[in-house]
Amino acid sequence: MAGSSTAANGAKASPAIMSDTPRYRRYRPEERAAMLVEAGLAVLAEGGIAGFTVDNICKKSGASRGLIAHHFGAKEGLLAACYAAAYAPLLADLAPEEGMLPDLATLLDRLFSAEHFRPETLRLWLALWGEVAGNPALQAEHRRLYTAFRASLARAIAALAPQAKAETLAVSIIALADGLWLELCIAPDLMPAARARALCADLLEPVLGPLPSGTAEKAVAG
Amino acid sequence: MAGSSTAANGAKASPAIMSDTPRYRRYRPEERAAMLVEAGLAVLAEGGIAGFTVDNICKKSGASRGLIAHHFGAKEGLLAACYAAAYAPLLADLAPEEGMLPDLATLLDRLFSAEHFRPETLRLWLALWGEVAGNPALQAEHRRLYTAFRASLARAIAALAPQAKAETLAVSIIALADGLWLELCIAPDLMPAARARALCADLLEPVLGPLPSGTAEKAVAG
DNA sequence: TTGTTTGTTGAACGATCATACAACAATGGG
DNA sequence: CCCATTGTTGTATGATCGTTCAACAAACAA
């Protein structure tokens, strides 16, 4: 929409009317970056990594082509930012504050909350995981975040059942959640969040004993 | 390498020497199709869906560009064939023959065998899953194959422990395997096949009782 | 109002993509 | 040996990709 180097400039309707309506809005760098990240997450969820194109992202965010390079250096920089942005809410839910950790049943409720456990989110993760597999920088970042995630879970397990193999169980729980997530995406009607949560509890209770809100009610974030 | 419509034809070294060395080999359609599928699986494993290009596939298989369209209509046809080809060995391992079903411990050994449980294979699945999520045709095919897979597992569980919720457990086992597969890809050194198998057994044995080859040895296909 | 800063624009560019197609040649039957 | 069949080739084509960059204008200070 801005002026070009051609001669057909400034000839849009009436110049007098044009002058007081801004051609675009100027955002602070952090605001614009956040807009691009949000658009990037949206197109990843819609079309996978193949849909993560400059055109799609800019159309979705309302920005112009040049902005991705301007704010993130290149498309890959935006992808890394999208990755961090996708992980952030999960970590925030599972370890809200330093020192204060929810109990295991609450963690499971949040992990399988309707907010996280939905096809849209999984599609996003599928696209990101595929990239992580071949991108050392993203892989290192994933390892760092995953470790923190697992540690929170392990501490919650240890608090509930000191005799259990907390680290090992934490690994299994995350793996189970990821796998159930996958099923949700393939057959959304057969794997709602509540069923996934119940499946997880069924497998855990023989090891850890009954979990407070195992079957129903008292859902914290769902 | 074949002739072109330009005038610079037939001028390769010596025509007399050329005449007895075939310019290319002619395969039966099914053979060539299999070669292209194999190459497709390879490039998917190496570069994800982004690496699944006509150029890459043809270079890998030694064929020329036109063959994908000739044998599969379009690139998407080849992708569907690759998907079926990726699922086939898993199904063949888990339900070798109609009527004759291995016991659960053997099934787990095979599911977590070194043949299936390796990063290369996961990268392939990651790429395919990402496509399945947005492709109704692939999604239907996945559902069909997955259902057969789960049914085999459920029968093996029912044979071992009639009182268990076989279908539910089968779903959980597959989800757990998928999630552990994912971890393998992210941190191959931390999640070898044997550890994944052990994690699975740890979670299952409190429900099903001891599994024959739970801890070590007697690996069937690993 | 004027000038400076800087976030924004979009056309241009070369690379790469999937596909179509007409010419070519390997193979096998005659 | 010749001919018909048909699997194979690779150029041509138009679309789309990520990136660059010089011009532009919004915001703000003076």
Short mmCIF file of C-alpha atoms (C1' of nucleotides) in Angstrom, two decimals:
data_model
loop_
_atom_site.label_atom_id
_atom_site.label_comp_id
_atom_site.label_asym_id
_atom_site.label_seq_id
_atom_site.Cartn_x
_atom_site.Cartn_y
_atom_site.Cartn_z
CA MET A 1 0.00 0.00 0.00
CA ALA A 2 2.89 2.38 0.57
CA GLY A 3 4.40 4.45 -2.19
CA SER A 4 6.41 2.79 -4.89
CA SER A 5 9.09 3.99 -7.22
CA THR A 6 6.73 4.04 -10.16
CA ALA A 7 4.99 7.16 -11.42
CA ALA A 8 1.51 5.98 -10.47
CA ASN A 9 1.94 7.22 -6.95
CA GLY A 10 -0.34 9.44 -4.90
CA ALA A 11 -3.16 8.91 -7.35
CA LYS A 12 -5.46 6.93 -5.11
CA ALA A 13 -8.94 8.40 -5.18
CA SER A 14 -8.62 11.90 -3.77
CA PRO A 15 -5.30 13.06 -2.30
CA ALA A 16 -7.13 15.50 -0.05
CA ILE A 17 -9.10 12.68 1.58
CA MET A 18 -6.09 10.39 1.73
CA SER A 19 -3.89 12.65 3.78
CA ASP A 20 -5.58 12.13 7.14
CA THR A 21 -5.99 8.38 6.99
CA PRO A 22 -2.69 6.63 7.85
CA ARG A 23 -1.46 4.13 5.29
CA TYR A 24 -0.27 1.74 7.99
CA ARG A 25 0.19 1.60 11.71
CA ARG A 26 3.56 1.67 13.33
CA TYR A 27 4.13 -0.81 16.13
CA ARG A 28 6.89 -1.10 18.66
CA PRO A 29 9.33 -3.86 17.64
CA GLU A 30 8.20 -6.20 20.40
CA GLU A 31 4.56 -5.73 19.48
CA ARG A 32 5.16 -6.43 15.81
CA ALA A 33 7.33 -9.43 16.65
CA ALA A 34 4.54 -10.83 18.81
CA MET A 35 2.05 -10.33 15.98
CA LEU A 36 4.29 -12.23 13.58
CA VAL A 37 4.83 -15.05 16.07
CA GLU A 38 1.09 -15.38 16.61
CA ALA A 39 0.50 -15.49 12.88
CA GLY A 40 3.30 -18.03 12.50
CA LEU A 41 1.72 -20.32 15.10
CA ALA A 42 -1.63 -19.99 13.35
CA VAL A 43 -0.35 -20.95 9.90
CA LEU A 44 1.69 -23.81 11.38
CA ALA A 45 -1.45 -25.17 13.03
CA GLU A 46 -3.41 -24.80 9.80
CA GLY A 47 -1.01 -26.06 7.19
CA GLY A 48 1.95 -27.59 8.97
CA ILE A 49 5.47 -26.63 8.07
CA ALA A 50 4.45 -26.44 4.42
CA GLY A 51 2.03 -23.63 5.28
CA PHE A 52 4.70 -21.69 7.12
CA THR A 53 5.47 -19.36 4.22
CA VAL A 54 6.32 -15.68 4.23
CA ASP A 55 3.22 -14.94 2.21
CA ASN A 56 0.89 -16.82 4.54
CA ILE A 57 2.39 -15.37 7.67
CA CYS A 58 2.29 -11.81 6.41
CA LYS A 59 -1.22 -12.14 5.09
CA LYS A 60 -2.36 -13.61 8.41
CA SER A 61 -0.71 -10.92 10.49
CA GLY A 62 -1.52 -8.05 8.16
CA ALA A 63 2.12 -7.15 7.76
CA SER A 64 4.17 -6.83 4.61
CA ARG A 65 6.80 -9.23 3.33
CA GLY A 66 9.87 -7.37 4.48
CA LEU A 67 8.97 -7.43 8.16
CA ILE A 68 9.95 -11.01 8.89
CA ALA A 69 13.50 -10.37 7.77
CA HIS A 70 13.51 -7.03 9.54
CA HIS A 71 12.47 -8.37 12.92
CA PHE A 72 13.83 -11.92 12.87
CA GLY A 73 16.65 -11.84 10.37
CA ALA A 74 15.13 -14.63 8.34
CA LYS A 75 12.18 -16.98 8.37
CA GLU A 76 14.08 -19.47 10.48
CA GLY A 77 14.43 -16.88 13.23
CA LEU A 78 10.69 -16.52 13.35
CA LEU A 79 10.32 -20.29 13.51
CA ALA A 80 12.58 -20.45 16.55
CA ALA A 81 10.54 -17.72 18.20
CA CYS A 82 7.36 -19.65 17.39
CA TYR A 83 8.82 -22.73 18.99
CA ALA A 84 9.58 -20.92 22.23
CA ALA A 85 6.15 -19.31 22.15
CA ALA A 86 4.49 -22.71 21.78
CA TYR A 87 6.33 -24.17 24.75
CA ALA A 88 5.87 -21.20 27.05
CA PRO A 89 2.21 -21.65 28.06
CA LEU A 90 2.77 -25.32 28.80
CA LEU A 91 5.68 -24.58 31.11
CA ALA A 92 3.80 -21.72 32.71
CA ASP A 93 0.89 -24.02 33.50
CA LEU A 94 3.00 -26.83 34.86
CA ALA A 95 5.39 -24.80 36.96
CA PRO A 96 3.65 -21.50 37.63
CA GLU A 97 6.10 -20.15 40.16
CA GLU A 98 9.47 -21.09 41.50
CA GLY A 99 9.16 -23.17 44.63
CA MET A 100 5.42 -23.58 44.54
CA LEU A 101 4.46 -26.75 42.68
CA PRO A 102 0.93 -28.12 42.20
CA ASP A 103 0.19 -31.72 43.16
CA LEU A 104 0.25 -34.45 40.54
CA ALA A 105 -3.52 -34.68 40.07
CA THR A 106 -3.66 -30.98 39.35
CA LEU A 107 -0.75 -31.24 36.94
CA LEU A 108 -2.53 -34.00 35.05
CA ASP A 109 -5.71 -31.96 34.95
CA ARG A 110 -3.80 -29.10 33.42
CA LEU A 111 -1.79 -31.26 31.05
CA PHE A 112 -5.00 -32.75 29.70
CA SER A 113 -6.97 -29.57 29.90
CA ALA A 114 -9.12 -28.62 26.96
CA GLU A 115 -6.88 -25.64 26.45
CA HIS A 116 -3.85 -27.75 25.57
CA PHE A 117 -5.44 -30.99 24.47
CA ARG A 118 -6.96 -30.19 21.12
CA PRO A 119 -6.16 -31.01 17.49
CA GLU A 120 -5.17 -27.49 16.65
CA THR A 121 -2.41 -27.53 19.23
CA LEU A 122 -1.21 -30.93 18.16
CA ARG A 123 -0.94 -29.93 14.53
CA LEU A 124 1.28 -27.13 15.67
CA TRP A 125 3.49 -29.47 17.65
CA LEU A 126 3.68 -31.99 14.86
CA ALA A 127 5.04 -29.34 12.55
CA LEU A 128 7.50 -28.11 15.15
CA TRP A 129 8.72 -31.56 16.09
CA GLY A 130 9.41 -32.35 12.49
CA GLU A 131 11.62 -29.31 12.33
CA VAL A 132 13.29 -29.98 15.67
CA ALA A 133 14.38 -33.34 14.35
CA GLY A 134 16.59 -31.73 11.74
CA ASN A 135 17.54 -28.45 13.40
CA PRO A 136 20.28 -28.66 16.05
CA ALA A 137 19.49 -25.24 17.48
CA LEU A 138 15.82 -26.09 17.99
CA GLN A 139 16.84 -29.49 19.30
CA ALA A 140 18.99 -27.98 22.03
CA GLU A 141 16.20 -25.64 22.99
CA HIS A 142 13.74 -28.50 23.09
CA ARG A 143 16.02 -30.50 25.33
CA ARG A 144 16.33 -27.63 27.75
CA LEU A 145 12.59 -27.01 28.00
CA TYR A 146 11.73 -30.69 28.09
CA THR A 147 14.12 -31.27 30.97
CA ALA A 148 12.47 -28.54 33.01
CA PHE A 149 9.08 -29.98 32.18
CA ARG A 150 10.08 -33.46 33.25
CA ALA A 151 11.69 -32.21 36.46
CA SER A 152 8.50 -30.49 37.55
CA LEU A 153 6.54 -33.64 36.95
CA ALA A 154 9.09 -35.78 38.78
CA ARG A 155 8.97 -33.55 41.84
CA ALA A 156 5.19 -33.79 41.92
CA ILE A 157 5.41 -37.58 41.73
CA ALA A 158 8.03 -37.76 44.47
CA ALA A 159 5.87 -35.60 46.70
CA LEU A 160 2.92 -37.95 46.25
CA ALA A 161 4.71 -41.30 46.36
CA PRO A 162 8.27 -41.15 47.71
CA GLN A 163 8.86 -44.82 46.94
CA ALA A 164 8.13 -44.47 43.23
CA LYS A 165 10.72 -44.09 40.50
CA ALA A 166 9.81 -40.48 39.92
CA GLU A 167 12.08 -39.62 36.98
CA THR A 168 11.17 -42.76 35.09
CA LEU A 169 7.48 -42.22 35.65
CA ALA A 170 7.72 -38.63 34.55
CA VAL A 171 9.23 -39.73 31.27
CA SER A 172 6.44 -42.23 30.79
CA ILE A 173 3.72 -39.71 31.58
CA ILE A 174 5.03 -37.22 29.08
CA ALA A 175 5.37 -39.92 26.47
CA LEU A 176 1.85 -41.10 27.16
CA ALA A 177 0.48 -37.60 26.88
CA ASP A 178 2.26 -37.04 23.61
CA GLY A 179 0.98 -40.31 22.20
CA LEU A 180 -2.59 -39.61 23.30
CA TRP A 181 -2.26 -36.17 21.79
CA LEU A 182 -1.41 -37.84 18.55
CA GLU A 183 -4.50 -39.99 18.71
CA LEU A 184 -6.64 -36.99 19.40
CA CYS A 185 -5.49 -35.50 16.15
CA ILE A 186 -6.23 -38.61 14.15
CA ALA A 187 -9.61 -39.30 15.73
CA PRO A 188 -10.81 -36.26 17.68
CA ASP A 189 -14.17 -37.85 18.47
CA LEU A 190 -12.58 -40.92 20.06
CA MET A 191 -10.05 -39.13 22.21
CA PRO A 192 -11.35 -36.11 24.07
CA ALA A 193 -9.26 -34.61 26.85
CA ALA A 194 -11.27 -36.32 29.59
CA ARG A 195 -10.73 -39.76 28.10
CA ALA A 196 -7.02 -39.15 27.72
CA ARG A 197 -6.84 -38.03 31.32
CA ALA A 198 -8.72 -41.16 32.43
CA LEU A 199 -6.42 -43.43 30.44
CA CYS A 200 -3.43 -41.83 32.05
CA ALA A 201 -4.89 -42.21 35.53
CA ASP A 202 -5.75 -45.87 34.89
CA LEU A 203 -2.14 -46.61 34.13
CA LEU A 204 -0.74 -44.54 36.98
CA GLU A 205 -2.97 -45.52 39.88
CA PRO A 206 -1.76 -49.14 40.13
CA VAL A 207 1.71 -47.68 40.65
CA LEU A 208 1.06 -44.54 42.66
CA GLY A 209 -2.19 -45.30 44.42
CA PRO A 210 -5.46 -43.39 43.91
CA LEU A 211 -5.16 -39.90 42.49
CA PRO A 212 -7.46 -37.36 44.18
CA SER A 213 -9.42 -36.08 41.19
CA GLY A 214 -8.84 -39.14 39.10
CA THR A 215 -12.24 -39.75 37.59
CA ALA A 216 -14.14 -36.53 37.25
CA GLU A 217 -14.93 -33.09 38.72
CA LYS A 218 -12.42 -30.70 40.27
CA ALA A 219 -10.86 -30.00 36.89
CA VAL A 220 -8.53 -27.10 37.44
CA ALA A 221 -7.94 -25.75 33.97
CA GLY A 222 -10.38 -27.64 31.83
CA MET B 1 20.78 -38.54 -20.56
CA ALA B 2 18.28 -39.54 -23.22
CA GLY B 3 18.06 -37.75 -26.52
CA SER B 4 16.75 -34.25 -26.69
CA SER B 5 15.14 -32.20 -29.40
CA THR B 6 18.22 -30.07 -29.86
CA ALA B 7 20.83 -30.65 -32.56
CA ALA B 8 23.54 -31.65 -30.12
CA ASN B 9 22.31 -35.21 -30.11
CA GLY B 10 24.26 -38.39 -30.69
CA ALA B 11 27.54 -36.55 -30.18
CA LYS B 12 28.60 -38.20 -26.96
CA ALA B 13 32.12 -39.55 -27.20
CA SER B 14 32.06 -42.28 -29.79
CA PRO B 15 28.75 -43.49 -31.26
CA ALA B 16 30.30 -46.87 -32.01
CA ILE B 17 31.11 -47.42 -28.35
CA MET B 18 27.79 -45.98 -27.19
CA SER B 19 25.58 -48.34 -29.11
CA ASP B 20 26.09 -51.41 -26.92
CA THR B 21 25.74 -49.70 -23.55
CA PRO B 22 22.06 -49.06 -22.71
CA ARG B 23 21.24 -45.49 -21.83
CA TYR B 24 18.87 -46.58 -19.06
CA ARG B 25 17.28 -49.69 -17.70
CA ARG B 26 13.66 -50.50 -18.19
CA TYR B 27 11.80 -51.77 -15.14
CA ARG B 28 8.42 -53.34 -14.78
CA PRO B 29 5.93 -50.76 -13.46
CA GLU B 30 5.69 -52.40 -10.05
CA GLU B 31 9.46 -52.51 -9.71
CA ARG B 32 9.88 -48.87 -10.61
CA ALA B 33 7.03 -47.90 -8.31
CA ALA B 34 8.72 -49.73 -5.45
CA MET B 35 11.98 -47.94 -6.18
CA LEU B 36 10.27 -44.58 -6.06
CA VAL B 37 8.47 -45.44 -2.82
CA GLU B 38 11.73 -46.50 -1.22
CA ALA B 39 13.39 -43.28 -2.32
CA GLY B 40 10.40 -41.31 -1.05
CA LEU B 41 10.66 -42.91 2.38
CA ALA B 42 14.38 -42.16 2.44
CA VAL B 43 14.03 -38.47 1.65
CA LEU B 44 11.14 -38.14 4.11
CA ALA B 45 13.34 -39.61 6.83
CA GLU B 46 16.21 -37.31 5.92
CA GLY B 47 14.51 -33.99 5.35
CA GLY B 48 10.92 -34.32 6.47
CA ILE B 49 8.08 -33.25 4.24
CA ALA B 50 10.16 -30.33 3.03
CA GLY B 51 12.68 -32.75 1.58
CA PHE B 52 10.00 -34.69 -0.24
CA THR B 53 10.57 -33.01 -3.60
CA VAL B 54 10.48 -34.48 -7.07
CA ASP B 55 14.13 -33.63 -7.55
CA ASN B 56 15.25 -35.29 -4.33
CA ILE B 57 13.20 -38.40 -4.90
CA CYS B 58 14.36 -38.85 -8.47
CA LYS B 59 17.97 -38.22 -7.62
CA LYS B 60 17.76 -40.71 -4.76
CA SER B 61 16.12 -43.39 -6.85
CA GLY B 62 18.13 -42.73 -10.00
CA ALA B 63 15.01 -42.06 -12.02
CA SER B 64 14.09 -39.03 -14.05
CA ARG B 65 11.54 -36.35 -13.20
CA GLY B 66 8.70 -37.58 -15.33
CA LEU B 67 8.42 -40.97 -13.66
CA ILE B 68 6.60 -39.87 -10.55
CA ALA B 69 3.76 -38.44 -12.56
CA HIS B 70 3.85 -41.45 -14.86
CA HIS B 71 3.54 -44.06 -12.13
CA PHE B 72 1.61 -42.21 -9.42
CA GLY B 73 -0.26 -39.48 -11.25
CA ALA B 74 1.24 -36.78 -9.08
CA LYS B 75 3.54 -36.38 -6.11
CA GLU B 76 0.66 -36.79 -3.70
CA GLY B 77 -0.01 -40.25 -5.08
CA LEU B 78 3.52 -41.25 -4.25
CA LEU B 79 3.11 -39.84 -0.76
CA ALA B 80 0.06 -42.01 -0.17
CA ALA B 81 1.99 -45.03 -1.38
CA CYS B 82 4.84 -44.12 0.96
CA TYR B 83 2.42 -43.91 3.83
CA ALA B 84 1.08 -47.39 3.20
CA ALA B 85 4.61 -48.69 2.75
CA ALA B 86 5.66 -47.23 6.10
CA TYR B 87 2.79 -48.88 7.93
CA ALA B 88 3.08 -52.26 6.26
CA PRO B 89 6.16 -53.67 8.07
CA LEU B 90 4.74 -52.66 11.44
CA LEU B 91 1.48 -54.45 10.76
CA ALA B 92 3.30 -57.44 9.34
CA ASP B 93 5.37 -57.73 12.52
CA LEU B 94 2.46 -57.33 14.88
CA ALA B 95 0.01 -59.62 13.14
CA PRO B 96 2.07 -61.90 10.93
CA GLU B 97 -0.72 -64.24 9.94
CA GLU B 98 -4.43 -64.37 10.26
CA GLY B 99 -5.45 -66.35 13.32
CA MET B 100 -1.99 -66.82 14.72
CA LEU B 101 -1.14 -64.04 17.15
CA PRO B 102 2.07 -63.71 19.21
CA ASP B 103 1.79 -63.17 22.95
CA LEU B 104 1.99 -59.69 24.43
CA ALA B 105 5.61 -59.90 25.56
CA THR B 106 6.66 -60.85 22.06
CA LEU B 107 4.58 -58.05 20.59
CA LEU B 108 6.27 -55.55 22.86
CA ASP B 109 9.66 -56.92 21.94
CA ARG B 110 8.87 -56.40 18.31
CA LEU B 111 7.26 -53.01 18.78
CA PHE B 112 10.37 -51.79 20.57
CA SER B 113 12.78 -53.68 18.38
CA ALA B 114 15.83 -51.87 17.11
CA GLU B 115 14.43 -52.27 13.64
CA HIS B 116 11.45 -50.04 14.30
CA PHE B 117 12.62 -48.00 17.24
CA ARG B 118 15.19 -45.66 15.78
CA PRO B 119 15.34 -41.95 14.98
CA GLU B 120 15.32 -42.49 11.25
CA THR B 121 11.98 -44.25 11.43
CA LEU B 122 10.51 -41.63 13.69
CA ARG B 123 11.51 -38.78 11.43
CA LEU B 124 9.64 -40.56 8.72
CA TRP B 125 6.54 -40.91 10.86
CA LEU B 126 6.71 -37.32 12.02
CA ALA B 127 6.62 -36.16 8.43
CA LEU B 128 3.78 -38.50 7.57
CA TRP B 129 1.69 -37.62 10.61
CA GLY B 130 1.98 -33.98 9.81
CA GLU B 131 0.54 -34.70 6.43
CA VAL B 132 -2.14 -37.03 7.73
CA ALA B 133 -3.42 -34.23 9.92
CA GLY B 134 -4.41 -32.18 6.90
CA ASN B 135 -5.17 -34.85 4.33
CA PRO B 136 -8.56 -36.58 4.68
CA ALA B 137 -7.60 -39.45 2.39
CA LEU B 138 -4.48 -40.26 4.38
CA GLN B 139 -6.46 -39.77 7.57
CA ALA B 140 -8.99 -42.41 6.59
CA GLU B 141 -6.22 -44.81 5.67
CA HIS B 142 -4.48 -44.16 8.97
CA ARG B 143 -7.65 -44.85 10.89
CA ARG B 144 -8.11 -48.13 9.12
CA LEU B 145 -4.57 -49.35 9.74
CA TYR B 146 -4.48 -48.05 13.28
CA THR B 147 -7.68 -49.88 14.14
CA ALA B 148 -6.21 -53.16 12.91
CA PHE B 149 -3.07 -52.48 14.90
CA ARG B 150 -4.97 -51.77 18.07
CA ALA B 151 -7.18 -54.82 17.64
CA SER B 152 -4.18 -57.14 17.44
CA LEU B 153 -2.76 -55.64 20.58
CA ALA B 154 -6.08 -55.87 22.39
CA ARG B 155 -6.42 -59.56 21.56
CA ALA B 156 -2.96 -60.25 22.89
CA ILE B 157 -3.83 -58.44 26.12
CA ALA B 158 -7.11 -60.30 26.50
CA ALA B 159 -5.31 -63.61 26.02
CA LEU B 160 -2.86 -62.75 28.79
CA ALA B 161 -5.17 -61.11 31.29
CA PRO B 162 -8.89 -61.71 30.64
CA GLN B 163 -9.91 -59.38 33.44
CA ALA B 164 -8.09 -56.35 32.01
CA LYS B 165 -9.65 -53.61 29.94
CA ALA B 166 -7.96 -54.78 26.78
CA GLU B 167 -9.07 -52.12 24.31
CA THR B 168 -8.27 -49.29 26.67
CA LEU B 169 -4.86 -50.72 27.46
CA ALA B 170 -4.10 -51.20 23.79
CA VAL B 171 -4.78 -47.54 23.17
CA SER B 172 -2.48 -46.61 26.02
CA ILE B 173 0.30 -48.88 24.86
CA ILE B 174 0.28 -47.45 21.37
CA ALA B 175 0.21 -43.93 22.74
CA LEU B 176 3.09 -44.72 25.07
CA ALA B 177 5.12 -46.22 22.25
CA ASP B 178 4.50 -43.20 20.06
CA GLY B 179 5.51 -40.82 22.83
CA LEU B 180 8.66 -42.78 23.64
CA TRP B 181 9.46 -42.83 19.96
CA LEU B 182 9.27 -39.08 20.03
CA GLU B 183 11.72 -38.91 22.89
CA LEU B 184 14.07 -41.19 21.08
CA CYS B 185 14.24 -38.72 18.26
CA ILE B 186 14.91 -35.77 20.52
CA ALA B 187 17.50 -37.51 22.68
CA PRO B 188 18.64 -40.75 21.04
CA ASP B 189 21.26 -41.42 23.72
CA LEU B 190 18.72 -41.22 26.55
CA MET B 191 16.06 -43.40 25.00
CA PRO B 192 17.32 -46.57 23.36
CA ALA B 193 14.85 -49.27 22.43
CA ALA B 194 15.60 -51.36 25.51
CA ARG B 195 14.85 -48.49 27.87
CA ALA B 196 11.61 -47.72 26.10
CA ARG B 197 10.62 -51.34 26.33
CA ALA B 198 11.45 -51.37 30.06
CA LEU B 199 9.45 -48.22 30.70
CA CYS B 200 6.47 -49.75 29.00
CA ALA B 201 6.78 -52.95 31.00
CA ASP B 202 7.07 -51.01 34.27
CA LEU B 203 3.77 -49.34 33.59
CA LEU B 204 2.02 -52.48 32.38
CA GLU B 205 3.08 -55.05 34.93
CA PRO B 206 1.19 -53.52 37.89
CA VAL B 207 -1.93 -53.94 35.77
CA LEU B 208 -1.30 -57.18 33.89
CA GLY B 209 1.11 -59.04 36.13
CA PRO B 210 4.67 -59.99 35.21
CA LEU B 211 5.52 -60.11 31.52
CA PRO B 212 7.75 -63.07 30.54
CA SER B 213 10.68 -61.27 28.89
CA GLY B 214 10.18 -58.01 30.71
CA THR B 215 13.68 -56.94 31.60
CA ALA B 216 16.19 -58.28 29.12
CA GLU B 217 17.21 -61.10 26.74
CA LYS B 218 14.89 -63.10 24.52
CA ALA B 219 14.45 -60.16 22.16
CA VAL B 220 12.64 -61.55 19.17
CA ALA B 221 13.30 -59.02 16.45
CA GLY B 222 15.94 -56.79 17.97
"C1'" DT C 1 5.81 23.69 11.38
"C1'" DT C 2 10.33 21.29 10.39
"C1'" DG C 3 13.70 17.67 10.79
"C1'" DT C 4 15.22 13.15 12.40
"C1'" DT C 5 14.52 8.55 13.50
"C1'" DT C 6 13.07 4.22 12.28
"C1'" DG C 7 9.34 0.96 11.47
"C1'" DT C 8 7.15 -0.28 7.08
"C1'" DT C 9 6.22 -1.21 2.31
"C1'" DG C 10 6.12 -3.88 -2.02
"C1'" DA C 11 8.43 -4.55 -6.34
"C1'" DA C 12 12.35 -7.04 -8.08
"C1'" DC C 13 15.29 -10.92 -8.02
"C1'" DG C 14 17.12 -15.61 -8.52
"C1'" DA C 15 16.23 -20.10 -6.87
"C1'" DT C 16 13.33 -23.87 -6.65
"C1'" DC C 17 9.02 -26.03 -6.97
"C1'" DA C 18 5.47 -29.61 -9.49
"C1'" DT C 19 3.81 -30.70 -13.76
"C1'" DA C 20 3.18 -31.44 -18.90
"C1'" DC C 21 4.71 -33.27 -22.91
"C1'" DA C 22 6.97 -34.69 -27.22
"C1'" DA C 23 10.90 -37.16 -28.44
"C1'" DC C 24 13.53 -41.17 -27.39
"C1'" DA C 25 14.93 -46.03 -26.70
"C1'" DA C 26 14.78 -50.61 -24.24
"C1'" DT C 27 12.40 -54.71 -24.67
"C1'" DG C 28 10.17 -58.56 -26.62
"C1'" DG C 29 7.27 -60.66 -30.24
"C1'" DG C 30 7.21 -61.45 -34.95
"C1'" DC D 1 16.25 -58.85 -38.71
"C1'" DC D 2 12.34 -55.40 -38.15
"C1'" DC D 3 8.45 -53.48 -35.80
"C1'" DA D 4 5.16 -52.23 -32.15
"C1'" DT D 5 4.77 -51.42 -27.39
"C1'" DT D 6 5.58 -48.70 -23.62
"C1'" DG D 7 8.68 -47.36 -19.94
"C1'" DT D 8 11.87 -43.41 -19.78
"C1'" DT D 9 13.96 -38.99 -20.47
"C1'" DG D 10 14.72 -34.06 -19.72
"C1'" DT D 11 13.49 -29.63 -21.34
"C1'" DA D 12 10.00 -26.16 -21.00
"C1'" DT D 13 6.66 -23.76 -18.32
"C1'" DG D 14 4.26 -21.14 -14.92
"C1'" DA D 15 3.74 -20.79 -10.09
"C1'" DT D 16 5.65 -19.91 -5.73
"C1'" DC D 17 9.34 -19.71 -2.67
"C1'" DG D 18 12.69 -16.54 0.63
"C1'" DT D 19 15.33 -12.56 0.49
"C1'" DT D 20 16.86 -7.94 -0.63
"C1'" DC D 21 16.57 -3.05 -0.77
"C1'" DA D 22 15.55 1.74 -1.95
"C1'" DA D 23 11.77 4.56 -1.21
"C1'" DC D 24 8.25 5.86 1.89
"C1'" DA D 25 5.78 7.61 5.97
"C1'" DA D 26 4.42 7.41 10.95
"C1'" DA D 27 5.87 9.00 15.26
"C1'" DC D 28 8.20 12.17 17.94
"C1'" DA D 29 11.32 15.97 19.43
"C1'" DA D 30 12.24 20.58 18.89
#
